XYZ file of C-alpha atoms in Angstrom:
501
model
C 81.973 -34.070 238.294
C 84.707 -32.784 235.414
C 83.101 -31.974 232.382
C 84.056 -34.199 229.267
C 87.345 -34.178 227.294
C 86.785 -33.778 223.704
C 89.901 -35.462 223.741
C 88.503 -38.914 224.155
C 85.655 -41.173 223.183
C 82.876 -40.294 224.039
C 79.682 -42.318 224.031
C 76.397 -41.460 225.188
C 74.026 -43.966 227.671
C 69.259 -42.851 228.815
C 67.910 -45.120 231.446
C 64.787 -45.064 233.076
C 64.089 -43.171 236.137
C 64.477 -47.135 238.212
C 67.490 -47.190 239.925
C 67.866 -51.968 238.796
C 68.409 -50.473 235.528
C 70.563 -47.172 236.229
C 72.666 -49.611 238.343
C 73.331 -52.085 235.092
C 73.724 -49.805 232.101
C 75.992 -47.720 233.979
C 78.179 -50.748 235.305
C 78.751 -51.358 231.543
C 80.278 -47.490 231.859
C 82.835 -49.086 234.506
C 83.456 -52.099 232.758
C 84.669 -50.080 229.555
C 86.104 -47.573 231.272
C 88.254 -50.489 233.286
C 89.475 -53.022 230.023
C 90.913 -49.553 229.294
C 92.018 -47.232 231.901
C 94.075 -45.182 229.453
C 91.736 -42.333 229.958
C 90.887 -43.221 226.798
C 86.848 -43.190 226.728
C 84.736 -40.561 228.833
C 80.280 -41.553 229.645
C 77.349 -38.893 230.622
C 74.819 -40.968 231.697
C 70.985 -39.135 231.044
C 68.948 -40.402 233.203
C 65.137 -39.381 233.187
C 63.445 -38.307 236.670
C 60.045 -39.092 238.578
C 61.976 -37.972 241.648
C 64.757 -37.127 243.971
C 67.145 -40.073 245.107
C 66.391 -43.195 246.929
C 69.227 -43.017 250.417
C 70.250 -47.050 249.512
C 70.968 -44.910 245.598
C 72.998 -42.345 246.699
C 75.986 -43.795 247.158
C 76.332 -45.672 244.051
C 76.377 -41.984 241.826
C 78.844 -40.548 243.843
C 81.360 -43.287 244.391
C 80.969 -43.633 239.670
C 84.376 -42.533 238.980
C 84.883 -39.282 237.523
C 85.189 -40.404 233.412
C 81.415 -41.134 234.176
C 78.844 -38.083 234.430
C 75.351 -38.306 235.108
C 72.996 -35.689 233.482
C 70.020 -35.766 235.620
C 66.882 -34.282 233.726
C 64.314 -32.392 235.266
C 61.102 -35.093 236.853
C 58.551 -35.326 234.843
C 54.979 -35.446 235.446
C 53.736 -38.472 236.859
C 50.506 -38.271 238.539
C 48.153 -38.664 236.284
C 49.649 -41.839 235.306
C 49.697 -42.761 239.414
C 45.729 -41.172 240.081
C 45.083 -44.074 237.351
C 46.144 -46.903 238.227
C 48.140 -48.096 235.112
C 50.422 -50.672 235.178
C 54.062 -50.602 235.812
C 55.584 -51.051 233.269
C 52.947 -48.497 231.209
C 53.817 -45.501 233.895
C 58.005 -46.613 233.172
C 56.972 -46.541 229.792
C 55.233 -42.362 229.276
C 56.964 -41.299 231.497
C 60.664 -41.662 229.796
C 58.408 -40.894 226.601
C 57.748 -37.651 228.264
C 61.088 -37.640 228.733
C 62.258 -37.465 225.009
C 62.433 -34.296 224.591
C 64.425 -33.285 226.809
C 66.836 -36.275 226.721
C 67.011 -35.092 222.368
C 68.603 -31.214 223.707
C 70.955 -32.522 226.054
C 71.799 -35.388 223.493
C 72.401 -31.968 221.010
C 74.580 -30.094 223.698
C 77.061 -33.101 224.158
C 77.000 -33.126 220.133
C 78.216 -29.301 220.027
C 81.124 -30.398 222.599
C 82.045 -33.371 222.627
C 83.070 -35.873 220.591
C 80.342 -38.523 221.055
C 80.427 -41.611 218.750
C 78.379 -43.918 220.387
C 74.552 -43.637 221.677
C 73.500 -46.722 224.135
C 69.905 -46.616 225.525
C 68.554 -48.630 227.730
C 65.665 -50.949 226.389
C 62.762 -49.438 227.929
C 63.464 -46.504 225.186
C 64.327 -47.796 222.195
C 62.828 -44.508 220.389
C 65.848 -42.326 221.854
C 67.630 -44.229 218.995
C 66.135 -41.740 216.847
C 68.196 -38.975 217.616
C 71.480 -41.408 217.239
C 70.340 -41.888 213.284
C 69.081 -37.509 213.228
C 72.621 -36.902 214.507
C 74.479 -39.999 212.228
C 76.040 -42.279 215.479
C 76.263 -45.398 215.949
C 72.709 -46.588 217.969
C 72.607 -49.253 220.181
C 70.020 -50.710 222.964
C 71.106 -51.552 226.500
C 69.059 -55.225 226.700
C 69.993 -55.684 230.593
C 67.977 -58.607 230.801
C 67.765 -62.099 229.127
C 68.884 -63.404 226.050
C 66.290 -65.572 226.738
C 63.927 -62.505 226.981
C 65.585 -60.479 224.175
C 64.487 -64.038 221.805
C 61.404 -63.631 223.287
C 60.718 -59.975 222.496
C 62.425 -60.193 218.858
C 60.018 -63.030 219.012
C 57.096 -62.004 219.687
C 55.292 -59.945 216.619
C 55.737 -63.646 215.385
C 54.222 -65.191 218.209
C 50.788 -62.302 218.101
C 50.147 -63.450 214.945
C 50.754 -67.300 215.415
C 48.653 -67.222 218.925
C 44.885 -65.841 218.970
C 44.144 -66.018 222.239
C 45.433 -64.692 225.641
C 49.306 -66.619 226.675
C 48.150 -67.611 229.295
C 44.793 -69.770 228.283
C 47.412 -71.345 225.597
C 46.701 -75.051 225.874
C 50.224 -75.459 224.535
C 54.393 -74.437 226.145
C 54.932 -71.116 224.190
C 57.973 -72.072 222.021
C 60.761 -69.077 222.010
C 64.110 -69.759 220.001
C 66.768 -71.272 221.444
C 65.558 -71.562 224.607
C 63.268 -74.200 226.831
C 59.166 -73.519 225.985
C 57.243 -72.146 228.955
C 53.687 -72.106 230.224
C 51.792 -68.519 228.553
C 51.184 -67.673 232.467
C 55.119 -67.065 232.344
C 55.619 -64.701 229.992
C 55.769 -61.542 231.481
C 53.265 -59.154 232.860
C 52.817 -56.652 229.876
C 51.767 -59.136 227.272
C 48.804 -61.071 229.709
C 46.680 -59.275 227.986
C 46.256 -58.652 224.614
C 44.190 -55.459 224.656
C 45.890 -53.540 226.949
C 48.055 -50.547 226.337
C 51.200 -52.547 228.294
C 50.469 -55.026 224.782
C 50.082 -52.234 222.307
C 53.511 -50.753 224.244
C 56.097 -54.071 224.074
C 54.861 -54.936 220.460
C 55.264 -51.334 219.507
C 58.701 -51.746 220.973
C 59.586 -55.192 220.431
C 59.214 -53.862 217.004
C 61.856 -51.076 217.536
C 64.335 -53.921 218.441
C 64.187 -55.641 215.290
C 64.888 -52.406 213.490
C 68.884 -51.623 215.998
C 70.783 -51.232 212.956
C 74.180 -51.691 215.360
C 73.297 -53.824 217.218
C 71.917 -54.601 220.912
C 74.651 -55.032 223.709
C 72.970 -57.437 226.536
C 74.001 -58.469 229.421
C 73.869 -62.194 230.035
C 77.403 -64.401 228.455
C 76.918 -66.986 225.939
C 78.059 -70.145 228.324
C 74.653 -69.177 230.160
C 72.407 -68.793 227.214
C 74.785 -70.495 223.999
C 71.494 -72.099 221.901
C 68.797 -68.333 222.719
C 72.981 -66.491 220.944
C 72.454 -68.685 218.843
C 68.433 -67.972 217.743
C 69.073 -64.687 217.216
C 72.319 -64.605 214.982
C 72.176 -67.607 213.386
C 69.258 -65.107 211.871
C 66.005 -67.500 213.585
C 68.079 -70.754 213.188
C 68.774 -72.809 216.196
C 69.409 -77.138 216.307
C 69.201 -77.412 212.794
C 65.452 -75.755 212.573
C 64.376 -73.001 210.843
C 61.738 -69.993 212.436
C 60.968 -68.164 209.786
C 61.438 -65.746 207.682
C 60.235 -63.307 209.869
C 63.773 -63.799 212.465
C 66.285 -62.412 209.245
C 66.097 -59.003 209.384
C 67.868 -59.700 214.094
C 70.011 -56.784 214.576
C 73.532 -57.730 215.782
C 73.339 -58.943 219.598
C 77.314 -58.565 221.761
C 76.707 -60.687 225.143
C 78.975 -58.401 227.054
C 77.426 -59.487 230.633
C 77.074 -60.613 233.560
C 77.470 -57.418 234.847
C 76.987 -56.800 238.125
C 77.323 -53.809 240.860
C 80.579 -53.550 242.073
C 82.309 -51.273 244.352
C 82.151 -50.810 247.931
C 79.182 -49.761 249.462
C 78.273 -47.877 251.740
C 79.693 -48.564 255.870
C 75.726 -47.458 256.932
C 74.330 -50.258 255.134
C 74.360 -53.722 256.108
C 76.557 -52.829 259.535
C 73.707 -55.708 260.859
C 73.930 -58.841 259.133
C 77.306 -58.745 258.026
C 78.052 -59.464 261.431
C 75.000 -61.554 261.898
C 76.373 -63.415 259.471
C 79.845 -63.289 260.247
C 79.102 -66.087 263.668
C 76.929 -68.240 261.189
C 78.322 -71.538 259.644
C 79.457 -72.209 255.869
C 76.141 -72.256 253.368
C 73.591 -72.429 256.313
C 71.983 -69.087 255.522
C 69.645 -68.797 253.634
C 68.832 -64.670 252.401
C 65.446 -63.958 252.086
C 65.208 -60.560 249.769
C 62.477 -59.371 246.918
C 64.303 -56.223 245.550
C 64.045 -52.620 245.503
C 60.230 -53.362 244.462
C 58.261 -56.162 246.085
C 56.007 -56.134 248.456
C 53.283 -58.871 249.194
C 50.632 -59.327 251.031
C 49.907 -59.777 254.364
C 48.872 -62.426 254.778
C 51.757 -63.711 252.427
C 54.314 -61.924 255.025
C 53.249 -64.425 257.813
C 52.783 -67.670 256.047
C 56.681 -67.113 254.179
C 57.615 -65.686 258.285
C 55.391 -68.916 259.417
C 57.521 -71.405 257.096
C 60.909 -70.593 257.728
C 60.466 -71.110 261.459
C 58.723 -74.089 260.225
C 61.694 -75.239 257.832
C 64.741 -75.060 261.120
C 66.958 -73.377 258.515
C 69.081 -69.991 260.148
C 67.524 -67.554 257.026
C 68.518 -63.750 256.552
C 64.662 -61.242 255.724
C 65.918 -58.022 254.581
C 64.162 -55.081 252.880
C 60.844 -55.952 254.961
C 58.386 -54.090 253.654
C 54.804 -52.947 254.785
C 52.120 -54.864 252.824
C 50.715 -53.897 249.640
C 48.543 -56.719 247.668
C 50.157 -55.173 245.215
C 53.404 -56.588 243.839
C 55.378 -53.955 242.750
C 53.642 -51.432 244.558
C 57.068 -49.582 245.779
C 58.738 -49.698 242.518
C 59.592 -45.871 242.391
C 59.544 -45.416 245.354
C 63.189 -46.438 247.197
C 63.339 -45.039 249.935
C 59.378 -47.125 251.025
C 60.658 -49.637 253.619
C 59.401 -49.441 257.371
C 60.942 -49.181 260.325
C 59.320 -52.100 262.670
C 58.598 -55.184 261.521
C 57.097 -56.358 265.100
C 53.950 -54.136 263.587
C 53.172 -56.981 260.159
C 55.131 -59.817 260.822
C 53.650 -62.983 262.926
C 52.658 -62.866 266.651
C 56.350 -63.888 268.225
C 58.154 -64.721 265.459
C 60.439 -62.592 266.469
C 60.953 -64.473 270.039
C 60.811 -67.688 268.901
C 63.298 -66.846 265.948
C 66.031 -65.264 267.526
C 68.880 -66.691 267.329
C 67.503 -69.043 264.159
C 67.241 -65.644 261.844
C 67.491 -62.142 261.374
C 65.234 -59.924 260.241
C 65.780 -56.264 258.721
C 63.704 -53.423 257.725
C 66.793 -51.561 255.650
C 68.608 -52.016 253.225
C 71.210 -54.993 252.530
C 74.385 -55.379 250.530
C 73.314 -57.829 248.944
C 76.724 -58.478 246.537
C 78.076 -58.804 250.254
C 75.930 -61.023 251.431
C 76.173 -62.897 248.488
C 79.340 -63.252 248.713
C 79.911 -64.245 252.137
C 80.679 -67.762 252.899
C 77.502 -68.699 256.060
C 75.279 -67.889 252.816
C 73.678 -70.769 251.507
C 70.575 -70.541 249.243
C 68.682 -67.157 247.766
C 65.362 -66.717 248.169
C 64.850 -63.514 244.864
C 61.863 -62.512 243.682
C 64.228 -63.105 240.312
C 65.488 -59.516 238.786
C 67.929 -60.062 236.380
C 70.686 -57.794 238.047
C 69.570 -60.817 241.650
C 69.531 -63.734 239.598
C 73.645 -62.757 238.279
C 74.451 -61.556 240.714
C 73.586 -65.279 242.375
C 74.961 -66.649 239.730
C 78.214 -64.450 239.801
C 79.222 -66.116 243.690
C 77.693 -69.538 243.047
C 74.266 -69.293 245.473
C 71.669 -71.546 244.061
C 68.143 -69.740 244.478
C 64.736 -70.490 245.838
C 62.963 -68.077 242.222
C 60.576 -65.691 243.469
C 58.638 -63.873 240.886
C 56.092 -61.130 241.294
C 56.326 -58.127 238.598
C 57.455 -58.043 235.273
C 59.722 -59.680 233.576
C 60.567 -62.162 236.765
C 58.765 -64.792 236.028
C 60.048 -65.578 232.606
C 63.544 -65.148 234.734
C 62.390 -67.873 237.407
C 61.279 -70.053 234.705
C 65.217 -69.931 233.390
C 66.727 -70.645 236.811
C 64.044 -72.668 237.772
C 63.471 -75.237 234.366
C 66.540 -74.624 231.734
C 69.599 -73.778 233.643
C 68.285 -76.451 236.672
C 69.590 -73.427 239.488
C 66.752 -72.738 241.538
C 63.228 -74.998 243.135
C 59.988 -73.099 242.456
C 56.512 -72.344 244.128
C 54.253 -74.564 242.729
C 51.001 -71.987 242.754
C 51.615 -67.835 241.003
C 53.990 -66.706 243.513
C 52.289 -62.316 242.213
C 49.985 -62.337 244.363
C 47.038 -63.915 242.513
C 47.761 -67.044 245.767
C 48.932 -67.232 248.883
C 52.248 -69.508 249.110
C 51.748 -71.917 252.315
C 54.085 -72.006 255.055
C 54.155 -75.608 254.329
C 55.406 -75.671 251.241
C 57.855 -72.679 252.517
C 59.443 -75.075 254.647
C 58.965 -77.932 252.319
C 61.363 -75.575 249.842
C 64.222 -73.875 251.690
C 65.143 -78.096 252.621
C 65.175 -79.412 249.256
C 67.151 -76.353 248.282
C 69.687 -76.250 251.524
C 70.172 -79.823 252.467
C 69.078 -83.766 250.666
C 70.770 -84.844 247.104
C 68.620 -82.431 245.542
C 69.782 -79.827 246.803
C 73.874 -81.344 246.553
C 72.865 -81.052 243.165
C 70.745 -77.704 242.610
C 74.302 -76.678 243.797
C 77.156 -78.271 241.802
C 75.347 -76.710 238.488
C 75.542 -72.959 240.115
C 78.911 -73.457 241.099
C 79.564 -75.039 237.576
C 77.687 -71.772 235.981
C 79.824 -69.676 238.597
C 82.599 -70.633 236.302
C 81.496 -70.166 233.008
C 80.297 -66.641 234.592
C 84.343 -65.543 235.917
C 85.405 -67.388 232.619
C 83.470 -64.894 230.284
C 85.098 -62.035 231.966
C 88.572 -62.937 232.110
C 90.413 -60.873 230.025
C 90.402 -63.545 226.994
C 86.458 -64.488 228.170
C 83.642 -64.511 225.809
C 82.116 -61.397 226.666
C 85.351 -58.828 227.672
C 86.688 -59.766 223.718
C 83.288 -58.505 222.363
C 83.185 -56.009 224.440
C 86.942 -55.151 223.585
C 86.339 -54.954 220.300
C 82.814 -52.766 220.095
C 85.921 -50.518 221.582
C 88.487 -50.689 219.688
C 85.616 -49.598 217.113
C 84.294 -46.948 219.287
C 88.018 -45.455 220.016
C 88.671 -45.612 215.962
C 86.205 -43.795 214.945
C 86.833 -41.037 217.741
C 90.025 -40.752 216.314
C 88.807 -40.299 213.100
C 86.668 -37.887 214.288
C 89.205 -35.908 216.479
C 91.478 -35.456 213.266
C 88.599 -34.483 211.147
C 88.048 -32.142 213.939
C 91.760 -31.370 214.303
C 92.188 -30.559 209.917
C 88.948 -27.997 210.780
C 85.756 -30.715 208.727
């Protein structure tokens, strides 16, 4: 990719070694450039790595605009984290922390050759903002998740003092400012064991969020999470109730979503499923995908398959992976797909469902699938990227959360927005959703009065999402104001350079 021009306003991004995070922050960069197509901005994204790029991610990076330059740092030492069996969150957090000296060196070299005015770091690496202070540039967090989760993060130091037991054992619903109240078991994985390193790192990140001076960019939009937005922007006051002085130091937030993956997909990926969808009736297919890293146990694969068969509804099941009792087993390994689903699907399942469904072990172009007129529902792990893609395309959801913050997202879309149905039990591997419940949920989502109401609410939310990113939409106005601020600083710095200051 071309080197940055010194006359452009330069923005530096810091991501993490997880493709879903990289997609989100780079799509933000693409949105910024799209709004200012006068060649004003150049973006450099610094990406710590754990291994080589996965096959499905390569087309995404190869099609980035020339004004976006990615620097992939050398892989950090990682084997000790995997071999010790530490959680996904700790693996991600500690591996990125080990890359911080390289991030700092890269930023310093950028400042020596480019007009850098702002640093924007992924929410998993708030420590990178220390380099922004050191280098005297604006510093922001890019929060690729919901405003509800951000409200929880900002409130967590207070919540830690208010609740003494494990959250999953708390007898009452957990109050999150400006949001629906949820059960403790639906809080993110990282807070489920208060004695764990996971929890300590989570609280440390939350404290750092409170100290972000220039602001937090959130991949959501006001119209979807209005009360959560108010709870943060009004210093913790929501619905007229003061929730405490501890909230008075909340940073400014900027709602800039929905940001989802855009651009052409690899023509070699997904041809089979798109051709199959072309032959199906409108709104007739349930799309099933557990994202880039989700895995199910053998028993759960069997029950899900048999439940889909029992429902009699059409389905498209993609990214099928080998059974694993650990829900996030392939999160860091994007190529961990199996070649032959016949080896672990129920005996005779594919033959019996021929014509009813299609199962593929490979990747699918998810945005194109969700935008296809034959898709009428989405069984999803509730990663935030997938939730927003479903909202943008107006597809109702069956929430099947597996790990990380996915249960919190599932509570939001099911109990808050009411655009999803959800199994009664724990879907992250501690219990099994049996085939009869799977079939019942599919029918509730795809047919009848309840399914119709969910579809209507989702179509309304889809309209709000479209409005937010229109020329005069709420998110577009917010991002435009930020861009103008950055451009003004860029012109100021450039003038000083030309004057020899």
